Amino acid sequence: MAADDQPESAGVRVWDRVVRSFHWALVLSFATAWLTRHSSEDIHHWAGYAAAALIALRLVWGILGTPYARFSQFVRGPAAVLSYLCAMLSGREARHIGHNPAGGAMVVALIAVMSATALTGWLMTMDAFFGVPWVEAAHSLAAHGLLLLVLVHIGGVTLASFRHRENLVRAMITGRKREAEQADIP
């Protein structure tokens, strides 16, 4: 039985196939670009182009997609993010069915920095910017910043999985999370 065809008793459907496919394809494109940065220019470039195309798709899907895919569902202001982070530090953060405020901020940060990495990488292939030191420095800074964000993201997913007794990696594969409990935020 396909993950999206599971009975409702298997949990609530949160992340649709577009979001899940985007997520894992972006993981693959970033890992490919990172691992080929010094060895295969063509593969590195195509991984960057794939990442840029995926980001464009996600931006559209963040407006037109299913409810939990929409930015309006999970992007919160700085005060909400800070409040959530403070609750995390005290071990009192609420479980969210979709992205929590910190996770939403991370999605925005990852999209922004991935976009900057792809843009500066593309600029480096153009005659007007080839070999220009500030473009190369910006690309390197963005790529290293992206790696740092990915590591923080993995840490946040691990912490949330542990705290809320829920395997978020499996949820990003199946699209389903356990049903909301009374204290959870839909």
PDB file of C-alpha atoms in Angstrom:
ATOM      1  CA  MET A   1       0.000   0.000   0.000  1.00  0.00           C
ATOM      2  CA  ALA A   2       1.429   3.432  -0.919  1.00  0.00           C
ATOM      3  CA  ALA A   3       2.167   5.852   1.913  1.00  0.00           C
ATOM      4  CA  ASP A   4      -0.574   8.279   0.806  1.00  0.00           C
ATOM      5  CA  ASP A   5      -3.095   5.404   0.609  1.00  0.00           C
ATOM      6  CA  GLN A   6      -2.754   4.332   4.250  1.00  0.00           C
ATOM      7  CA  PRO A   7      -5.935   4.258   6.310  1.00  0.00           C
ATOM      8  CA  GLU A   8      -6.611   7.226   8.567  1.00  0.00           C
ATOM      9  CA  SER A   9      -5.762   5.109  11.617  1.00  0.00           C
ATOM     10  CA  ALA A  10      -2.138   5.225  10.434  1.00  0.00           C
ATOM     11  CA  GLY A  11      -2.036   8.896  11.424  1.00  0.00           C
ATOM     12  CA  VAL A  12      -2.788  12.200   9.842  1.00  0.00           C
ATOM     13  CA  ARG A  13      -1.506  13.082   6.383  1.00  0.00           C
ATOM     14  CA  VAL A  14       0.730  16.115   6.755  1.00  0.00           C
ATOM     15  CA  TRP A  15       3.309  16.303   3.972  1.00  0.00           C
ATOM     16  CA  ASP A  16       2.150  15.583   0.442  1.00  0.00           C
ATOM     17  CA  ARG A  17       4.197  13.897  -2.271  1.00  0.00           C
ATOM     18  CA  VAL A  18       5.388  17.212  -3.709  1.00  0.00           C
ATOM     19  CA  VAL A  19       6.814  18.359  -0.357  1.00  0.00           C
ATOM     20  CA  ARG A  20       8.409  14.981   0.359  1.00  0.00           C
ATOM     21  CA  SER A  21       9.844  14.623  -3.140  1.00  0.00           C
ATOM     22  CA  PHE A  22      11.141  18.190  -3.005  1.00  0.00           C
ATOM     23  CA  HIS A  23      12.781  17.583   0.369  1.00  0.00           C
ATOM     24  CA  TRP A  24      14.627  14.415  -0.588  1.00  0.00           C
ATOM     25  CA  ALA A  25      15.555  15.682  -4.068  1.00  0.00           C
ATOM     26  CA  LEU A  26      16.993  18.832  -2.474  1.00  0.00           C
ATOM     27  CA  VAL A  27      18.958  16.686  -0.022  1.00  0.00           C
ATOM     28  CA  LEU A  28      20.340  14.725  -2.974  1.00  0.00           C
ATOM     29  CA  SER A  29      21.175  17.805  -5.036  1.00  0.00           C
ATOM     30  CA  PHE A  30      22.931  19.528  -2.122  1.00  0.00           C
ATOM     31  CA  ALA A  31      24.901  16.409  -1.204  1.00  0.00           C
ATOM     32  CA  THR A  32      25.874  15.903  -4.855  1.00  0.00           C
ATOM     33  CA  ALA A  33      26.960  19.524  -5.251  1.00  0.00           C
ATOM     34  CA  TRP A  34      28.921  19.433  -2.002  1.00  0.00           C
ATOM     35  CA  LEU A  35      30.681  16.176  -2.800  1.00  0.00           C
ATOM     36  CA  THR A  36      31.578  17.212  -6.375  1.00  0.00           C
ATOM     37  CA  ARG A  37      32.719  20.772  -5.623  1.00  0.00           C
ATOM     38  CA  HIS A  38      36.371  19.907  -6.287  1.00  0.00           C
ATOM     39  CA  SER A  39      36.057  16.887  -8.563  1.00  0.00           C
ATOM     40  CA  SER A  40      33.413  17.210 -11.256  1.00  0.00           C
ATOM     41  CA  GLU A  41      32.469  20.670 -12.456  1.00  0.00           C
ATOM     42  CA  ASP A  42      29.658  19.459 -14.754  1.00  0.00           C
ATOM     43  CA  ILE A  43      27.957  17.358 -12.078  1.00  0.00           C
ATOM     44  CA  HIS A  44      28.419  20.178  -9.555  1.00  0.00           C
ATOM     45  CA  HIS A  45      26.778  22.675 -11.919  1.00  0.00           C
ATOM     46  CA  TRP A  46      23.855  20.383 -12.753  1.00  0.00           C
ATOM     47  CA  ALA A  47      23.268  19.665  -9.060  1.00  0.00           C
ATOM     48  CA  GLY A  48      23.105  23.421  -8.507  1.00  0.00           C
ATOM     49  CA  TYR A  49      20.669  23.893 -11.380  1.00  0.00           C
ATOM     50  CA  ALA A  50      18.520  21.077  -9.975  1.00  0.00           C
ATOM     51  CA  ALA A  51      18.531  22.765  -6.561  1.00  0.00           C
ATOM     52  CA  ALA A  52      17.475  26.074  -8.128  1.00  0.00           C
ATOM     53  CA  ALA A  53      14.628  24.403 -10.034  1.00  0.00           C
ATOM     54  CA  LEU A  54      13.500  22.610  -6.878  1.00  0.00           C
ATOM     55  CA  ILE A  55      13.473  25.886  -4.937  1.00  0.00           C
ATOM     56  CA  ALA A  56      11.362  27.513  -7.663  1.00  0.00           C
ATOM     57  CA  LEU A  57       8.909  24.592  -7.476  1.00  0.00           C
ATOM     58  CA  ARG A  58       8.753  24.828  -3.682  1.00  0.00           C
ATOM     59  CA  LEU A  59       8.069  28.559  -3.790  1.00  0.00           C
ATOM     60  CA  VAL A  60       5.085  27.955  -6.070  1.00  0.00           C
ATOM     61  CA  TRP A  61       3.903  24.996  -3.978  1.00  0.00           C
ATOM     62  CA  GLY A  62       4.266  27.088  -0.818  1.00  0.00           C
ATOM     63  CA  ILE A  63       1.508  29.316  -2.176  1.00  0.00           C
ATOM     64  CA  LEU A  64      -0.682  26.907  -4.152  1.00  0.00           C
ATOM     65  CA  GLY A  65      -0.030  23.584  -2.424  1.00  0.00           C
ATOM     66  CA  THR A  66      -1.879  21.527   0.135  1.00  0.00           C
ATOM     67  CA  PRO A  67      -2.590  23.108   3.539  1.00  0.00           C
ATOM     68  CA  TYR A  68       0.537  21.921   5.407  1.00  0.00           C
ATOM     69  CA  ALA A  69       2.722  22.809   2.396  1.00  0.00           C
ATOM     70  CA  ARG A  70       1.642  26.451   2.374  1.00  0.00           C
ATOM     71  CA  PHE A  71       3.968  29.037   3.861  1.00  0.00           C
ATOM     72  CA  SER A  72       0.933  30.692   5.467  1.00  0.00           C
ATOM     73  CA  GLN A  73       0.535  27.565   7.612  1.00  0.00           C
ATOM     74  CA  PHE A  74       4.010  27.502   9.128  1.00  0.00           C
ATOM     75  CA  VAL A  75       5.928  30.740   8.576  1.00  0.00           C
ATOM     76  CA  ARG A  76       5.668  32.808  11.750  1.00  0.00           C
ATOM     77  CA  GLY A  77       7.129  36.118  12.852  1.00  0.00           C
ATOM     78  CA  PRO A  78      10.289  36.534  14.920  1.00  0.00           C
ATOM     79  CA  ALA A  79       8.350  36.808  18.205  1.00  0.00           C
ATOM     80  CA  ALA A  80       6.640  33.436  17.671  1.00  0.00           C
ATOM     81  CA  VAL A  81       9.938  31.806  16.695  1.00  0.00           C
ATOM     82  CA  LEU A  82      11.735  33.265  19.714  1.00  0.00           C
ATOM     83  CA  SER A  83       8.902  32.215  22.026  1.00  0.00           C
ATOM     84  CA  TYR A  84       9.066  28.665  20.643  1.00  0.00           C
ATOM     85  CA  LEU A  85      12.863  28.536  21.032  1.00  0.00           C
ATOM     86  CA  CYS A  86      12.549  29.708  24.662  1.00  0.00           C
ATOM     87  CA  ALA A  87       9.941  27.014  25.292  1.00  0.00           C
ATOM     88  CA  MET A  88      12.349  24.473  23.743  1.00  0.00           C
ATOM     89  CA  LEU A  89      15.119  25.537  26.113  1.00  0.00           C
ATOM     90  CA  SER A  90      12.829  24.910  29.057  1.00  0.00           C
ATOM     91  CA  GLY A  91      11.516  21.633  27.592  1.00  0.00           C
ATOM     92  CA  ARG A  92       7.951  22.952  27.312  1.00  0.00           C
ATOM     93  CA  GLU A  93       7.526  23.373  23.536  1.00  0.00           C
ATOM     94  CA  ALA A  94       4.217  22.280  22.064  1.00  0.00           C
ATOM     95  CA  ARG A  95       4.046  19.562  19.438  1.00  0.00           C
ATOM     96  CA  HIS A  96       2.936  20.888  16.060  1.00  0.00           C
ATOM     97  CA  ILE A  97       1.306  18.700  13.452  1.00  0.00           C
ATOM     98  CA  GLY A  98       2.997  20.640  10.646  1.00  0.00           C
ATOM     99  CA  HIS A  99       6.236  22.583  11.024  1.00  0.00           C
ATOM    100  CA  ASN A 100       6.757  24.242  14.387  1.00  0.00           C
ATOM    101  CA  PRO A 101       7.772  27.954  14.344  1.00  0.00           C
ATOM    102  CA  ALA A 102      11.496  27.118  14.540  1.00  0.00           C
ATOM    103  CA  GLY A 103      11.097  24.558  11.744  1.00  0.00           C
ATOM    104  CA  GLY A 104       9.253  27.112   9.637  1.00  0.00           C
ATOM    105  CA  ALA A 105      12.060  29.623  10.165  1.00  0.00           C
ATOM    106  CA  MET A 106      14.555  26.934   9.168  1.00  0.00           C
ATOM    107  CA  VAL A 107      12.626  26.217   5.952  1.00  0.00           C
ATOM    108  CA  VAL A 108      12.783  29.918   5.058  1.00  0.00           C
ATOM    109  CA  ALA A 109      16.492  30.117   5.939  1.00  0.00           C
ATOM    110  CA  LEU A 110      17.334  26.985   3.949  1.00  0.00           C
ATOM    111  CA  ILE A 111      15.424  28.223   0.901  1.00  0.00           C
ATOM    112  CA  ALA A 112      17.071  31.659   1.103  1.00  0.00           C
ATOM    113  CA  VAL A 113      20.613  30.359   1.531  1.00  0.00           C
ATOM    114  CA  MET A 114      20.154  27.598  -1.062  1.00  0.00           C
ATOM    115  CA  SER A 115      18.899  30.271  -3.473  1.00  0.00           C
ATOM    116  CA  ALA A 116      21.935  32.461  -2.742  1.00  0.00           C
ATOM    117  CA  THR A 117      24.242  29.491  -3.257  1.00  0.00           C
ATOM    118  CA  ALA A 118      22.636  28.600  -6.587  1.00  0.00           C
ATOM    119  CA  LEU A 119      22.584  32.220  -7.764  1.00  0.00           C
ATOM    120  CA  THR A 120      26.228  32.886  -6.940  1.00  0.00           C
ATOM    121  CA  GLY A 121      27.204  29.549  -8.456  1.00  0.00           C
ATOM    122  CA  TRP A 122      25.394  30.450 -11.653  1.00  0.00           C
ATOM    123  CA  LEU A 123      27.025  33.894 -11.694  1.00  0.00           C
ATOM    124  CA  MET A 124      30.430  32.203 -11.515  1.00  0.00           C
ATOM    125  CA  THR A 125      29.677  30.490 -14.850  1.00  0.00           C
ATOM    126  CA  MET A 126      28.960  33.781 -16.646  1.00  0.00           C
ATOM    127  CA  ASP A 127      31.696  35.663 -18.485  1.00  0.00           C
ATOM    128  CA  ALA A 128      30.910  38.865 -16.597  1.00  0.00           C
ATOM    129  CA  PHE A 129      31.484  37.258 -13.177  1.00  0.00           C
ATOM    130  CA  PHE A 130      33.888  34.390 -13.904  1.00  0.00           C
ATOM    131  CA  GLY A 131      36.871  34.699 -11.566  1.00  0.00           C
ATOM    132  CA  VAL A 132      35.462  37.730  -9.737  1.00  0.00           C
ATOM    133  CA  PRO A 133      36.667  37.369  -6.139  1.00  0.00           C
ATOM    134  CA  TRP A 134      33.555  38.685  -4.370  1.00  0.00           C
ATOM    135  CA  VAL A 135      31.288  36.279  -6.310  1.00  0.00           C
ATOM    136  CA  GLU A 136      33.526  33.324  -5.453  1.00  0.00           C
ATOM    137  CA  ALA A 137      33.667  34.421  -1.804  1.00  0.00           C
ATOM    138  CA  ALA A 138      29.881  34.862  -1.678  1.00  0.00           C
ATOM    139  CA  HIS A 139      29.349  31.405  -3.187  1.00  0.00           C
ATOM    140  CA  SER A 140      31.734  29.789  -0.708  1.00  0.00           C
ATOM    141  CA  LEU A 141      30.169  31.648   2.229  1.00  0.00           C
ATOM    142  CA  ALA A 142      26.652  30.667   1.125  1.00  0.00           C
ATOM    143  CA  ALA A 143      27.624  27.016   0.593  1.00  0.00           C
ATOM    144  CA  HIS A 144      29.336  26.755   3.973  1.00  0.00           C
ATOM    145  CA  GLY A 145      26.429  28.581   5.627  1.00  0.00           C
ATOM    146  CA  LEU A 146      24.064  26.129   3.987  1.00  0.00           C
ATOM    147  CA  LEU A 147      26.020  23.195   5.367  1.00  0.00           C
ATOM    148  CA  LEU A 148      25.808  24.753   8.847  1.00  0.00           C
ATOM    149  CA  LEU A 149      22.044  25.243   8.467  1.00  0.00           C
ATOM    150  CA  VAL A 150      21.643  21.626   7.318  1.00  0.00           C
ATOM    151  CA  LEU A 151      23.467  20.420  10.438  1.00  0.00           C
ATOM    152  CA  VAL A 152      21.296  22.614  12.694  1.00  0.00           C
ATOM    153  CA  HIS A 153      18.211  21.339  10.832  1.00  0.00           C
ATOM    154  CA  ILE A 154      19.236  17.721  11.451  1.00  0.00           C
ATOM    155  CA  GLY A 155      19.823  18.546  15.116  1.00  0.00           C
ATOM    156  CA  GLY A 156      16.407  20.188  15.406  1.00  0.00           C
ATOM    157  CA  VAL A 157      14.671  17.241  13.756  1.00  0.00           C
ATOM    158  CA  THR A 158      16.494  14.860  16.096  1.00  0.00           C
ATOM    159  CA  LEU A 159      15.557  16.908  19.168  1.00  0.00           C
ATOM    160  CA  ALA A 160      11.906  17.260  18.131  1.00  0.00           C
ATOM    161  CA  SER A 161      11.699  13.539  17.320  1.00  0.00           C
ATOM    162  CA  PHE A 162      13.068  12.679  20.749  1.00  0.00           C
ATOM    163  CA  ARG A 163      11.004  15.221  22.692  1.00  0.00           C
ATOM    164  CA  HIS A 164       7.702  14.412  21.010  1.00  0.00           C
ATOM    165  CA  ARG A 165       8.338  10.670  20.643  1.00  0.00           C
ATOM    166  CA  GLU A 166       7.807  10.844  16.902  1.00  0.00           C
ATOM    167  CA  ASN A 167      10.092   9.817  14.053  1.00  0.00           C
ATOM    168  CA  LEU A 168      10.105  12.925  11.862  1.00  0.00           C
ATOM    169  CA  VAL A 169      12.361  11.337   9.252  1.00  0.00           C
ATOM    170  CA  ARG A 170       9.801   8.566   8.768  1.00  0.00           C
ATOM    171  CA  ALA A 171       7.072  11.230   8.619  1.00  0.00           C
ATOM    172  CA  MET A 172       8.978  12.954   5.788  1.00  0.00           C
ATOM    173  CA  ILE A 173       9.054   9.615   3.964  1.00  0.00           C
ATOM    174  CA  THR A 174       5.452   8.503   4.551  1.00  0.00           C
ATOM    175  CA  GLY A 175       3.863  11.947   4.802  1.00  0.00           C
ATOM    176  CA  ARG A 176       2.054  10.943   7.993  1.00  0.00           C
ATOM    177  CA  LYS A 177       2.355  11.875  11.636  1.00  0.00           C
ATOM    178  CA  ARG A 178       0.394  10.576  14.590  1.00  0.00           C
ATOM    179  CA  GLU A 179      -2.962  12.175  15.252  1.00  0.00           C
ATOM    180  CA  ALA A 180      -3.085  15.422  17.205  1.00  0.00           C
ATOM    181  CA  GLU A 181      -3.492  15.112  20.928  1.00  0.00           C
ATOM    182  CA  GLN A 182      -5.231  17.696  23.101  1.00  0.00           C
ATOM    183  CA  ALA A 183      -2.158  19.872  23.714  1.00  0.00           C
ATOM    184  CA  ASP A 184      -0.880  19.685  20.127  1.00  0.00           C
ATOM    185  CA  ILE A 185      -1.108  22.534  17.637  1.00  0.00           C
ATOM    186  CA  PRO A 186      -2.676  21.642  14.273  1.00  0.00           C
TER     187      PRO A 186
END
